[in-house]
Amino acid sequence: MHAWPASEVPALPGQGRDLRIHDTATGGLVTLDPGPVARIYVCGITPYDATHLGHAATYNAFDLVQRVWLDTKRQVHYVQNVTDVDDPLLERAERDNVDWVALAEKETALFREDMTALRMLPPRHYIGAVEAIPGIVPLVERLREAGAAYELDDDIYFSVESDPHFGQVSHLDAAAMRLLSAERGGDPDRPGKKNPLDPMLWMAARPGEPSWDGGSLGRGRPGWHIECVAIALDHLGMGFDVQGGGSDLAFPHHEMGASHAQVLTGEFPMAKAYVHAGMVALHGEKMSKSKGNLVFVSQLRRDGVDPAAIRLALLAHHYRADWEYTDDVLRDAVARLDRWRAAVSRPDGPPAEALVEEIRDALANDLDAPTALAAVDRWAAAQQEHGGTDIGAPGVVSRAVDALLGVAL
Ligand code: 5CA
Ligand code: ZN
């Protein structure tokens, strides 16, 4: 699949910082040392509805990860998937009496537009589940040969007990895992499974549903977790720097994915950090396509909201916090954007070097965007109150805000 166009990232004077970030697997902050090419996999959308602010908040967090790395002059090898065949997509297509392929294409196209408008850096490889199927089949075959997979009727399941490290991403107990598995696409109550938590690797063709030739697996379609593993291993290999997504992906998705990859390769861990963004809520509940309590990025854009203001609304919250979207959040972001734009519209102003360092320090410290925004606020307030004599300082601020926060002033 093609991704979306990249906005330019201005180079900044001085030195970038190494990123220290919260890793769900260890439960603490880790300083990443990616080498010249940083490798990141971020789980993509299931394209059955438009991009909402929760998605945008999660992708914003991982965009910041890349901007911190780019500021250290590293290259970033970024991979993202599109879950373009899965139960929720097929169910929505059926409900709305539309072709599932057309639905996925339409929503993926809209996602690209939203990401472009928000100045999110595109992945180098943007891969659909459907196009990954030829790579998924041999992985499932290998898991079966290794005794880590078994058949139930004609479906194929992964045995979580085959991975001695199973549980080391989310650290949940069996009861919590079982509950979340039932909520998030698993089938813990299906009779005949070796362990209720075992996730499906390959689902045998169902009448009326799309299916593909799976060689020795028979016709069917891939399970959710093996999709991301196949794409990540194909394009990044083991031991990549960051596996990213919203906190609702820690279990089962990232736990199972890590187990698949670790059993397949015999290496541990799959990723050096498992990074999870908090959940954005609306009217007291997590924004979700299944509940329908959504604020769409595309709707805000149609309403004439500047995408830079949407981005500032996201950046005003720490990526790990769960937060509630209200009209006030957007109103504050619009006002902040106006203040910042006024402050950089003059040729001179207060010195900017220290501000650039403050933004760098804040982001390198577990992506503390709110602290970075507060630093820019102080500079903008000083500019408004008494101005300054540094020629070119507003340009430096504008480039730093663009390069590090993805906001075009
Ligand atoms: N296709 C899978 C990942 S392989 C999937 O979870 N798709 S999704 O469309 O449901 O979500 C895309 C990303 O947005 C995931 O990282 C998910 O954790 C995140 N996300 C979904 N809802 C919210 C929310 N309310 N707040 C923050 N992030 C969210
Ligand atoms: Zn995924």
GROMACS .gro file of C-alpha atoms and ligand atoms in nm:
model
  439
    1MET     CA    1   0.000   0.000   0.000
    2HIS     CA    2   0.116   0.354  -0.045
    3ALA     CA    3   0.145   0.573   0.263
    4TRP     CA    4   0.100   0.950   0.257
    5PRO     CA    5   0.333   1.240   0.172
    6ALA     CA    6   0.595   1.347   0.422
    7SER     CA    7   0.608   1.702   0.547
    8GLU     CA    8   0.960   1.836   0.568
    9VAL     CA    9   1.137   1.824   0.904
   10PRO     CA   10   1.367   2.125   0.943
   11ALA     CA   11   1.714   2.056   1.085
   12LEU     CA   12   1.779   2.240   1.411
   13PRO     CA   13   2.099   2.387   1.546
   14GLY     CA   14   2.269   2.201   1.832
   15GLN     CA   15   2.235   1.846   1.958
   16GLY     CA   16   1.930   1.624   1.986
   17ARG     CA   17   1.871   1.404   2.290
   18ASP     CA   18   1.845   1.029   2.333
   19LEU     CA   19   1.490   0.925   2.406
   20ARG     CA   20   1.394   0.793   2.747
   21ILE     CA   21   1.054   0.631   2.729
   22HIS     CA   22   0.816   0.423   2.936
   23ASP     CA   23   0.827   0.054   2.850
   24THR     CA   24   0.519  -0.144   2.947
   25ALA     CA   25   0.719  -0.468   2.965
   26THR     CA   26   0.964  -0.347   3.229
   27GLY     CA   27   0.721  -0.101   3.385
   28GLY     CA   28   0.981   0.176   3.390
   29LEU     CA   29   1.166   0.425   3.176
   30VAL     CA   30   1.428   0.294   2.933
   31THR     CA   31   1.682   0.499   2.742
   32LEU     CA   32   1.679   0.375   2.387
   33ASP     CA   33   2.005   0.347   2.198
   34PRO     CA   34   1.889   0.270   1.847
   35GLY     CA   35   2.209   0.302   1.645
   36PRO     CA   36   2.208   0.495   1.317
   37VAL     CA   37   1.874   0.354   1.201
   38ALA     CA   38   1.596   0.347   1.459
   39ARG     CA   39   1.328   0.085   1.400
   40ILE     CA   40   0.967   0.132   1.503
   41TYR     CA   41   0.647  -0.058   1.436
   42VAL     CA   42   0.318   0.114   1.512
   43CYS     CA   43  -0.009  -0.073   1.483
   44GLY     CA   44  -0.231   0.084   1.221
   45ILE     CA   45  -0.605   0.126   1.192
   46THR     CA   46  -0.878  -0.122   1.122
   47PRO     CA   47  -1.038   0.082   0.845
   48TYR     CA   48  -1.410   0.056   0.906
   49ASP     CA   49  -1.471   0.410   1.026
   50ALA     CA   50  -1.299   0.747   1.005
   51THR     CA   51  -0.995   0.854   1.208
   52HIS     CA   52  -1.109   0.981   1.547
   53LEU     CA   53  -0.916   1.190   1.796
   54GLY     CA   54  -0.819   0.881   1.994
   55HIS     CA   55  -0.640   0.737   1.692
   56ALA     CA   56  -0.484   1.075   1.619
   57ALA     CA   57  -0.357   1.103   1.978
   58THR     CA   58  -0.191   0.763   1.957
   59TYR     CA   59  -0.027   0.835   1.620
   60ASN     CA   60   0.082   1.173   1.753
   61ALA     CA   61   0.277   1.001   2.033
   62PHE     CA   62   0.471   0.785   1.788
   63ASP     CA   63   0.526   1.078   1.555
   64LEU     CA   64   0.702   1.249   1.847
   65VAL     CA   65   0.922   0.942   1.899
   66GLN     CA   66   1.040   0.978   1.540
   67ARG     CA   67   1.093   1.351   1.567
   68VAL     CA   68   1.317   1.303   1.871
   69TRP     CA   69   1.519   1.042   1.681
   70LEU     CA   70   1.540   1.257   1.365
   71ASP     CA   71   1.671   1.542   1.579
   72THR     CA   72   1.964   1.315   1.677
   73LYS     CA   73   2.039   1.280   1.302
   74ARG     CA   74   1.931   0.918   1.299
   75GLN     CA   75   1.731   0.767   1.021
   76VAL     CA   76   1.399   0.618   1.120
   77HIS     CA   77   1.268   0.298   0.975
   78TYR     CA   78   0.896   0.316   1.048
   79VAL     CA   79   0.647   0.041   0.963
   80GLN     CA   80   0.271   0.051   1.005
   81ASN     CA   81  -0.001  -0.193   0.906
   82VAL     CA   82  -0.363  -0.161   0.801
   83THR     CA   83  -0.588  -0.436   0.935
   84ASP     CA   84  -0.780  -0.446   0.609
   85VAL     CA   85  -0.948  -0.778   0.678
   86ASP     CA   86  -1.085  -0.862   1.022
   87ASP     CA   87  -1.417  -0.933   1.193
   88PRO     CA   88  -1.513  -0.572   1.281
   89LEU     CA   89  -1.451  -0.456   0.923
   90LEU     CA   90  -1.654  -0.741   0.776
   91GLU     CA   91  -1.934  -0.686   1.028
   92ARG     CA   92  -1.955  -0.314   0.949
   93ALA     CA   93  -1.957  -0.381   0.574
   94GLU     CA   94  -2.238  -0.632   0.621
   95ARG     CA   95  -2.437  -0.395   0.846
   96ASP     CA   96  -2.409  -0.111   0.595
   97ASN     CA   97  -2.451  -0.336   0.295
   98VAL     CA   98  -2.127  -0.220   0.133
   99ASP     CA   99  -1.837  -0.410  -0.015
  100TRP     CA  100  -1.574  -0.469   0.256
  101VAL     CA  101  -1.286  -0.394   0.017
  102ALA     CA  102  -1.443  -0.062  -0.086
  103LEU     CA  103  -1.508   0.027   0.280
  104ALA     CA  104  -1.147  -0.045   0.375
  105GLU     CA  105  -1.013   0.153   0.080
  106LYS     CA  106  -1.234   0.451   0.151
  107GLU     CA  107  -1.147   0.471   0.521
  108THR     CA  108  -0.777   0.412   0.458
  109ALA     CA  109  -0.778   0.697   0.204
  110LEU     CA  110  -0.941   0.925   0.459
  111PHE     CA  111  -0.687   0.820   0.722
  112ARG     CA  112  -0.404   0.916   0.485
  113GLU     CA  113  -0.564   1.257   0.434
  114ASP     CA  114  -0.603   1.309   0.808
  115MET     CA  115  -0.245   1.202   0.878
  116THR     CA  116  -0.117   1.435   0.605
  117ALA     CA  117  -0.319   1.727   0.740
  118LEU     CA  118  -0.186   1.662   1.092
  119ARG     CA  119   0.173   1.647   0.960
  120MET     CA  120   0.228   1.294   1.092
  121LEU     CA  121   0.540   1.147   0.935
  122PRO     CA  122   0.448   0.857   0.704
  123PRO     CA  123   0.575   0.502   0.753
  124ARG     CA  124   0.840   0.382   0.511
  125HIS     CA  125   0.637   0.063   0.469
  126TYR     CA  126   0.259   0.081   0.494
  127ILE     CA  127   0.133  -0.275   0.464
  128GLY     CA  128  -0.217  -0.417   0.450
  129ALA     CA  129  -0.306  -0.748   0.614
  130VAL     CA  130  -0.432  -0.879   0.282
  131GLU     CA  131  -0.106  -0.810   0.103
  132ALA     CA  132   0.083  -0.970   0.395
  133ILE     CA  133  -0.100  -1.305   0.364
  134PRO     CA  134   0.171  -1.475   0.149
  135GLY     CA  135   0.420  -1.397   0.427
  136ILE     CA  136   0.185  -1.501   0.707
  137VAL     CA  137   0.113  -1.854   0.578
  138PRO     CA  138   0.472  -1.984   0.611
  139LEU     CA  139   0.498  -1.839   0.963
  140VAL     CA  140   0.189  -2.028   1.075
  141GLU     CA  141   0.328  -2.342   0.908
  142ARG     CA  142   0.653  -2.297   1.099
  143LEU     CA  143   0.473  -2.250   1.429
  144ARG     CA  144   0.280  -2.568   1.363
  145GLU     CA  145   0.595  -2.761   1.277
  146ALA     CA  146   0.754  -2.633   1.597
  147GLY     CA  147   0.460  -2.771   1.797
  148ALA     CA  148   0.351  -2.420   1.898
  149ALA     CA  149   0.025  -2.434   1.703
  150TYR     CA  150  -0.265  -2.678   1.689
  151GLU     CA  151  -0.585  -2.731   1.497
  152LEU     CA  152  -0.934  -2.699   1.632
  153ASP     CA  153  -1.189  -2.799   1.373
  154ASP     CA  154  -1.015  -2.640   1.076
  155ASP     CA  155  -0.892  -2.329   1.258
  156ILE     CA  156  -0.535  -2.304   1.381
  157TYR     CA  157  -0.446  -2.171   1.724
  158PHE     CA  158  -0.122  -2.058   1.882
  159SER     CA  159  -0.035  -2.223   2.210
  160VAL     CA  160   0.064  -1.949   2.455
  161GLU     CA  161   0.241  -2.210   2.665
  162SER     CA  162   0.499  -2.253   2.391
  163ASP     CA  163   0.656  -1.918   2.484
  164PRO     CA  164   0.839  -1.916   2.819
  165HIS     CA  165   0.819  -1.536   2.811
  166PHE     CA  166   0.443  -1.521   2.765
  167GLY     CA  167   0.300  -1.255   2.999
  168GLN     CA  168   0.610  -1.041   3.006
  169VAL     CA  169   0.464  -0.755   2.805
  170SER     CA  170   0.148  -0.689   3.006
  171HIS     CA  171   0.224  -0.872   3.335
  172LEU     CA  172  -0.146  -0.943   3.386
  173ASP     CA  173  -0.276  -1.239   3.582
  174ALA     CA  174  -0.469  -1.516   3.408
  175ALA     CA  175  -0.811  -1.384   3.513
  176ALA     CA  176  -0.744  -1.035   3.380
  177MET     CA  177  -0.605  -1.182   3.059
  178ARG     CA  178  -0.912  -1.392   3.012
  179LEU     CA  179  -1.143  -1.094   3.056
  180LEU     CA  180  -0.949  -0.876   2.813
  181SER     CA  181  -0.915  -1.156   2.564
  182ALA     CA  182  -1.295  -1.188   2.551
  183GLU     CA  183  -1.333  -0.811   2.511
  184ARG     CA  184  -1.065  -0.767   2.249
  185GLY     CA  185  -1.120  -1.017   1.973
  186GLY     CA  186  -1.027  -1.344   2.149
  187ASP     CA  187  -1.250  -1.647   2.214
  188PRO     CA  188  -1.154  -1.778   2.561
  189ASP     CA  189  -1.483  -1.966   2.596
  190ARG     CA  190  -1.451  -2.176   2.282
  191PRO     CA  191  -1.450  -2.543   2.387
  192GLY     CA  192  -1.154  -2.756   2.288
  193LYS     CA  193  -0.877  -2.498   2.325
  194LYS     CA  194  -0.564  -2.606   2.511
  195ASN     CA  195  -0.554  -2.277   2.697
  196PRO     CA  196  -0.850  -2.037   2.688
  197LEU     CA  197  -0.612  -1.753   2.601
  198ASP     CA  198  -0.470  -1.919   2.288
  199PRO     CA  199  -0.527  -1.682   1.994
  200MET     CA  200  -0.618  -1.781   1.643
  201LEU     CA  201  -0.340  -1.783   1.385
  202TRP     CA  202  -0.547  -1.891   1.086
  203MET     CA  203  -0.923  -1.898   1.058
  204ALA     CA  204  -1.062  -2.155   0.817
  205ALA     CA  205  -1.287  -2.007   0.545
  206ARG     CA  206  -1.641  -1.929   0.664
  207PRO     CA  207  -1.934  -1.924   0.420
  208GLY     CA  208  -1.993  -1.575   0.283
  209GLU     CA  209  -1.660  -1.443   0.412
  210PRO     CA  210  -1.346  -1.366   0.213
  211SER     CA  211  -1.074  -1.631   0.221
  212TRP     CA  212  -0.734  -1.695   0.068
  213ASP     CA  213  -0.534  -1.997  -0.030
  214GLY     CA  214  -0.331  -2.092   0.275
  215GLY     CA  215  -0.134  -2.380   0.122
  216SER     CA  216  -0.114  -2.658   0.381
  217LEU     CA  217  -0.331  -2.446   0.616
  218GLY     CA  218  -0.629  -2.468   0.383
  219ARG     CA  219  -0.837  -2.172   0.267
  220GLY     CA  220  -0.889  -1.906   0.529
  221ARG     CA  221  -0.770  -1.575   0.663
  222PRO     CA  222  -0.507  -1.471   0.915
  223GLY     CA  223  -0.554  -1.401   1.284
  224TRP     CA  224  -0.492  -1.048   1.406
  225HIS     CA  225  -0.165  -1.081   1.598
  226ILE     CA  226   0.025  -1.287   1.340
  227GLU     CA  227  -0.055  -1.015   1.085
  228CYS     CA  228   0.148  -0.754   1.271
  229VAL     CA  229   0.426  -1.000   1.353
  230ALA     CA  230   0.467  -1.105   0.991
  231ILE     CA  231   0.488  -0.743   0.879
  232ALA     CA  232   0.723  -0.640   1.159
  233LEU     CA  233   0.961  -0.934   1.111
  234ASP     CA  234   0.960  -0.891   0.735
  235HIS     CA  235   1.042  -0.519   0.742
  236LEU     CA  236   1.223  -0.467   1.073
  237GLY     CA  237   1.347  -0.802   1.203
  238MET     CA  238   1.372  -0.898   1.570
  239GLY     CA  239   1.488  -0.669   1.847
  240PHE     CA  240   1.348  -0.351   1.695
  241ASP     CA  241   1.335  -0.041   1.912
  242VAL     CA  242   0.969   0.038   1.969
  243GLN     CA  243   0.645  -0.153   1.933
  244GLY     CA  244   0.372   0.108   1.961
  245GLY     CA  245   0.000   0.143   1.997
  246GLY     CA  246  -0.274   0.253   2.232
  247SER     CA  247  -0.290   0.099   2.581
  248ASP     CA  248  -0.576  -0.125   2.469
  249LEU     CA  249  -0.324  -0.312   2.253
  250ALA     CA  250  -0.090  -0.415   2.537
  251PHE     CA  251  -0.303  -0.723   2.593
  252PRO     CA  252  -0.376  -0.935   2.405
  253HIS     CA  253  -0.235  -0.788   2.084
  254HIS     CA  254   0.123  -0.699   2.176
  255GLU     CA  255   0.157  -0.980   2.427
  256MET     CA  256   0.053  -1.238   2.168
  257GLY     CA  257   0.254  -1.077   1.890
  258ALA     CA  258   0.568  -1.083   2.103
  259SER     CA  259   0.508  -1.451   2.184
  260HIS     CA  260   0.456  -1.543   1.819
  261ALA     CA  261   0.778  -1.367   1.721
  262GLN     CA  262   0.980  -1.506   2.011
  263VAL     CA  263   0.876  -1.864   1.939
  264LEU     CA  264   0.936  -1.820   1.566
  265THR     CA  265   1.288  -1.682   1.606
  266GLY     CA  266   1.403  -1.816   1.942
  267GLU     CA  267   1.508  -1.459   2.024
  268PHE     CA  268   1.389  -1.235   2.307
  269PRO     CA  269   1.258  -0.970   2.322
  270MET     CA  270   1.081  -0.881   2.001
  271ALA     CA  271   1.100  -0.509   2.082
  272LYS     CA  272   1.325  -0.311   2.314
  273ALA     CA  273   1.031  -0.106   2.436
  274TYR     CA  274   0.656  -0.161   2.424
  275VAL     CA  275   0.512   0.186   2.429
  276HIS     CA  276   0.145   0.252   2.492
  277ALA     CA  277  -0.056   0.570   2.459
  278GLY     CA  278  -0.346   0.652   2.690
  279MET     CA  279  -0.709   0.640   2.582
  280VAL     CA  280  -0.902   0.946   2.474
  281ALA     CA  281  -1.259   0.955   2.599
  282LEU     CA  282  -1.571   1.144   2.499
  283HIS     CA  283  -1.868   1.183   2.736
  284GLY     CA  284  -1.698   0.971   2.999
  285GLU     CA  285  -1.621   0.669   2.782
  286LYS     CA  286  -1.326   0.564   2.568
  287MET     CA  287  -1.378   0.687   2.213
  288SER     CA  288  -1.441   0.376   2.010
  289LYS     CA  289  -1.577   0.284   1.674
  290SER     CA  290  -1.790   0.015   1.830
  291LYS     CA  291  -1.954   0.260   2.077
  292GLY     CA  292  -1.979   0.541   1.823
  293ASN     CA  293  -1.886   0.822   2.067
  294LEU     CA  294  -1.643   0.979   1.825
  295VAL     CA  295  -1.497   1.309   1.719
  296PHE     CA  296  -1.355   1.266   1.370
  297VAL     CA  297  -1.046   1.449   1.255
  298SER     CA  298  -1.203   1.485   0.910
  299GLN     CA  299  -1.520   1.639   1.057
  300LEU     CA  300  -1.317   1.896   1.251
  301ARG     CA  301  -1.129   1.977   0.931
  302ARG     CA  302  -1.457   2.017   0.742
  303ASP     CA  303  -1.575   2.248   1.020
  304GLY     CA  304  -1.278   2.469   0.937
  305VAL     CA  305  -1.057   2.382   1.235
  306ASP     CA  306  -0.690   2.432   1.151
  307PRO     CA  307  -0.514   2.091   1.169
  308ALA     CA  308  -0.233   2.262   1.361
  309ALA     CA  309  -0.487   2.340   1.634
  310ILE     CA  310  -0.603   1.977   1.639
  311ARG     CA  311  -0.241   1.874   1.681
  312LEU     CA  312  -0.195   2.122   1.966
  313ALA     CA  313  -0.507   1.982   2.134
  314LEU     CA  314  -0.340   1.638   2.129
  315LEU     CA  315  -0.001   1.769   2.242
  316ALA     CA  316  -0.157   1.940   2.545
  317HIS     CA  317  -0.197   1.595   2.704
  318HIS     CA  318   0.082   1.364   2.807
  319TYR     CA  319   0.071   1.067   2.573
  320ARG     CA  320   0.040   0.817   2.857
  321ALA     CA  321  -0.253   0.993   3.023
  322ASP     CA  322  -0.612   0.894   2.963
  323TRP     CA  323  -0.801   1.215   2.891
  324GLU     CA  324  -1.140   1.343   2.799
  325TYR     CA  325  -1.203   1.549   2.489
  326THR     CA  326  -1.426   1.854   2.535
  327ASP     CA  327  -1.490   2.166   2.329
  328ASP     CA  328  -1.270   2.353   2.577
  329VAL     CA  329  -0.970   2.141   2.480
  330LEU     CA  330  -1.007   2.254   2.120
  331ARG     CA  331  -1.085   2.614   2.214
  332ASP     CA  332  -0.766   2.633   2.423
  333ALA     CA  333  -0.563   2.485   2.138
  334VAL     CA  334  -0.701   2.738   1.887
  335ALA     CA  335  -0.615   3.024   2.125
  336ARG     CA  336  -0.264   2.885   2.181
  337LEU     CA  337  -0.205   2.854   1.806
  338ASP     CA  338  -0.313   3.219   1.760
  339ARG     CA  339  -0.075   3.335   2.036
  340TRP     CA  340   0.216   3.136   1.895
  341ARG     CA  341   0.153   3.255   1.539
  342ALA     CA  342   0.140   3.617   1.651
  343ALA     CA  343   0.464   3.568   1.846
  344VAL     CA  344   0.659   3.428   1.550
  345SER     CA  345   0.522   3.679   1.301
  346ARG     CA  346   0.783   3.943   1.398
  347PRO     CA  347   1.141   3.943   1.267
  348ASP     CA  348   1.295   3.964   1.615
  349GLY     CA  349   1.215   3.850   1.967
  350PRO     CA  350   1.352   3.708   2.293
  351PRO     CA  351   1.644   3.463   2.256
  352ALA     CA  352   1.532   3.121   2.134
  353GLU     CA  353   1.831   2.891   2.199
  354ALA     CA  354   1.728   2.800   2.554
  355LEU     CA  355   1.373   2.730   2.438
  356VAL     CA  356   1.493   2.481   2.177
  357GLU     CA  357   1.686   2.298   2.451
  358GLU     CA  358   1.380   2.300   2.679
  359ILE     CA  359   1.163   2.143   2.408
  360ARG     CA  360   1.431   1.883   2.343
  361ASP     CA  361   1.467   1.800   2.712
  362ALA     CA  362   1.092   1.773   2.762
  363LEU     CA  363   1.035   1.540   2.467
  364ALA     CA  364   1.336   1.322   2.543
  365ASN     CA  365   1.190   1.275   2.890
  366ASP     CA  366   0.913   1.028   2.804
  367LEU     CA  367   0.764   1.259   2.539
  368ASP     CA  368   0.655   1.527   2.783
  369ALA     CA  369   0.476   1.743   2.527
  370PRO     CA  370   0.278   1.948   2.784
  371THR     CA  371   0.606   2.070   2.935
  372ALA     CA  372   0.732   2.156   2.586
  373LEU     CA  373   0.414   2.353   2.515
  374ALA     CA  374   0.451   2.542   2.844
  375ALA     CA  375   0.805   2.644   2.745
  376VAL     CA  376   0.683   2.779   2.410
  377ASP     CA  377   0.398   2.955   2.591
  378ARG     CA  378   0.651   3.136   2.812
  379TRP     CA  379   0.854   3.248   2.512
  380ALA     CA  380   0.540   3.367   2.331
  381ALA     CA  381   0.425   3.556   2.642
  382ALA     CA  382   0.765   3.725   2.674
  383GLN     CA  383   0.748   3.821   2.307
  384GLN     CA  384   0.404   3.968   2.354
  385GLU     CA  385   0.491   4.155   2.674
  386HIS     CA  386   0.824   4.310   2.590
  387GLY     CA  387   0.950   4.164   2.263
  388GLY     CA  388   1.322   4.116   2.215
  389THR     CA  389   1.611   4.210   1.996
  390ASP     CA  390   1.732   3.873   1.869
  391ILE     CA  391   1.698   3.890   1.494
  392GLY     CA  392   1.578   3.555   1.361
  393ALA     CA  393   1.467   3.416   1.699
  394PRO     CA  394   1.103   3.378   1.587
  395GLY     CA  395   1.225   3.177   1.288
  396VAL     CA  396   1.422   2.945   1.517
  397VAL     CA  397   1.113   2.893   1.735
  398SER     CA  398   0.897   2.829   1.436
  399ARG     CA  399   1.139   2.569   1.297
  400ALA     CA  400   1.175   2.399   1.637
  401VAL     CA  401   0.798   2.378   1.683
  402ASP     CA  402   0.769   2.234   1.334
  403ALA     CA  403   1.058   1.985   1.362
  404LEU     CA  404   0.994   1.862   1.715
  405LEU     CA  405   0.618   1.900   1.760
  406GLY     CA  406   0.494   1.873   1.401
  407VAL     CA  407   0.308   2.204   1.425
  408ALA     CA  408   0.341   2.446   1.133
  409LEU     CA  409   0.315   2.806   1.254
  4105CA     N1  410  -0.571  -0.252   1.356
  4105CA     C1  411  -0.554  -0.265   1.497
  4105CA     C2  412  -0.409  -0.264   1.537
  4105CA     S1  413  -0.314  -0.381   1.450
  4105CA     C3  414  -0.629  -0.159   1.574
  4105CA     O1  415  -0.626  -0.160   1.695
  4105CA     N2  416  -0.696  -0.069   1.500
  4105CA     S2  417  -0.786   0.048   1.561
  4105CA     O2  418  -0.834   0.123   1.445
  4105CA     O3  419  -0.883  -0.005   1.648
  4105CA     O4  420  -0.692   0.140   1.646
  4105CA     C4  421  -0.581   0.205   1.587
  4105CA     C5  422  -0.493   0.261   1.698
  4105CA     O5  423  -0.563   0.364   1.769
  4105CA     C6  424  -0.451   0.158   1.803
  4105CA     O6  425  -0.317   0.184   1.843
  4105CA     C7  426  -0.545   0.185   1.918
  4105CA     O7  427  -0.487   0.150   2.043
  4105CA     C8  428  -0.563   0.336   1.907
  4105CA     N3  429  -0.689   0.383   1.967
  4105CA     C9  430  -0.813   0.337   1.942
  4105CA     N4  431  -0.905   0.403   2.017
  4105CA    C10  432  -0.835   0.495   2.090
  4105CA    C11  433  -0.871   0.595   2.186
  4105CA     N5  434  -0.998   0.615   2.222
  4105CA     N6  435  -0.772   0.670   2.241
  4105CA    C12  436  -0.642   0.652   2.204
  4105CA     N7  437  -0.602   0.560   2.113
  4105CA    C13  438  -0.697   0.483   2.057
  411ZN      ZN  439  -0.114  -0.449   1.536
   0.00000   0.00000   0.00000
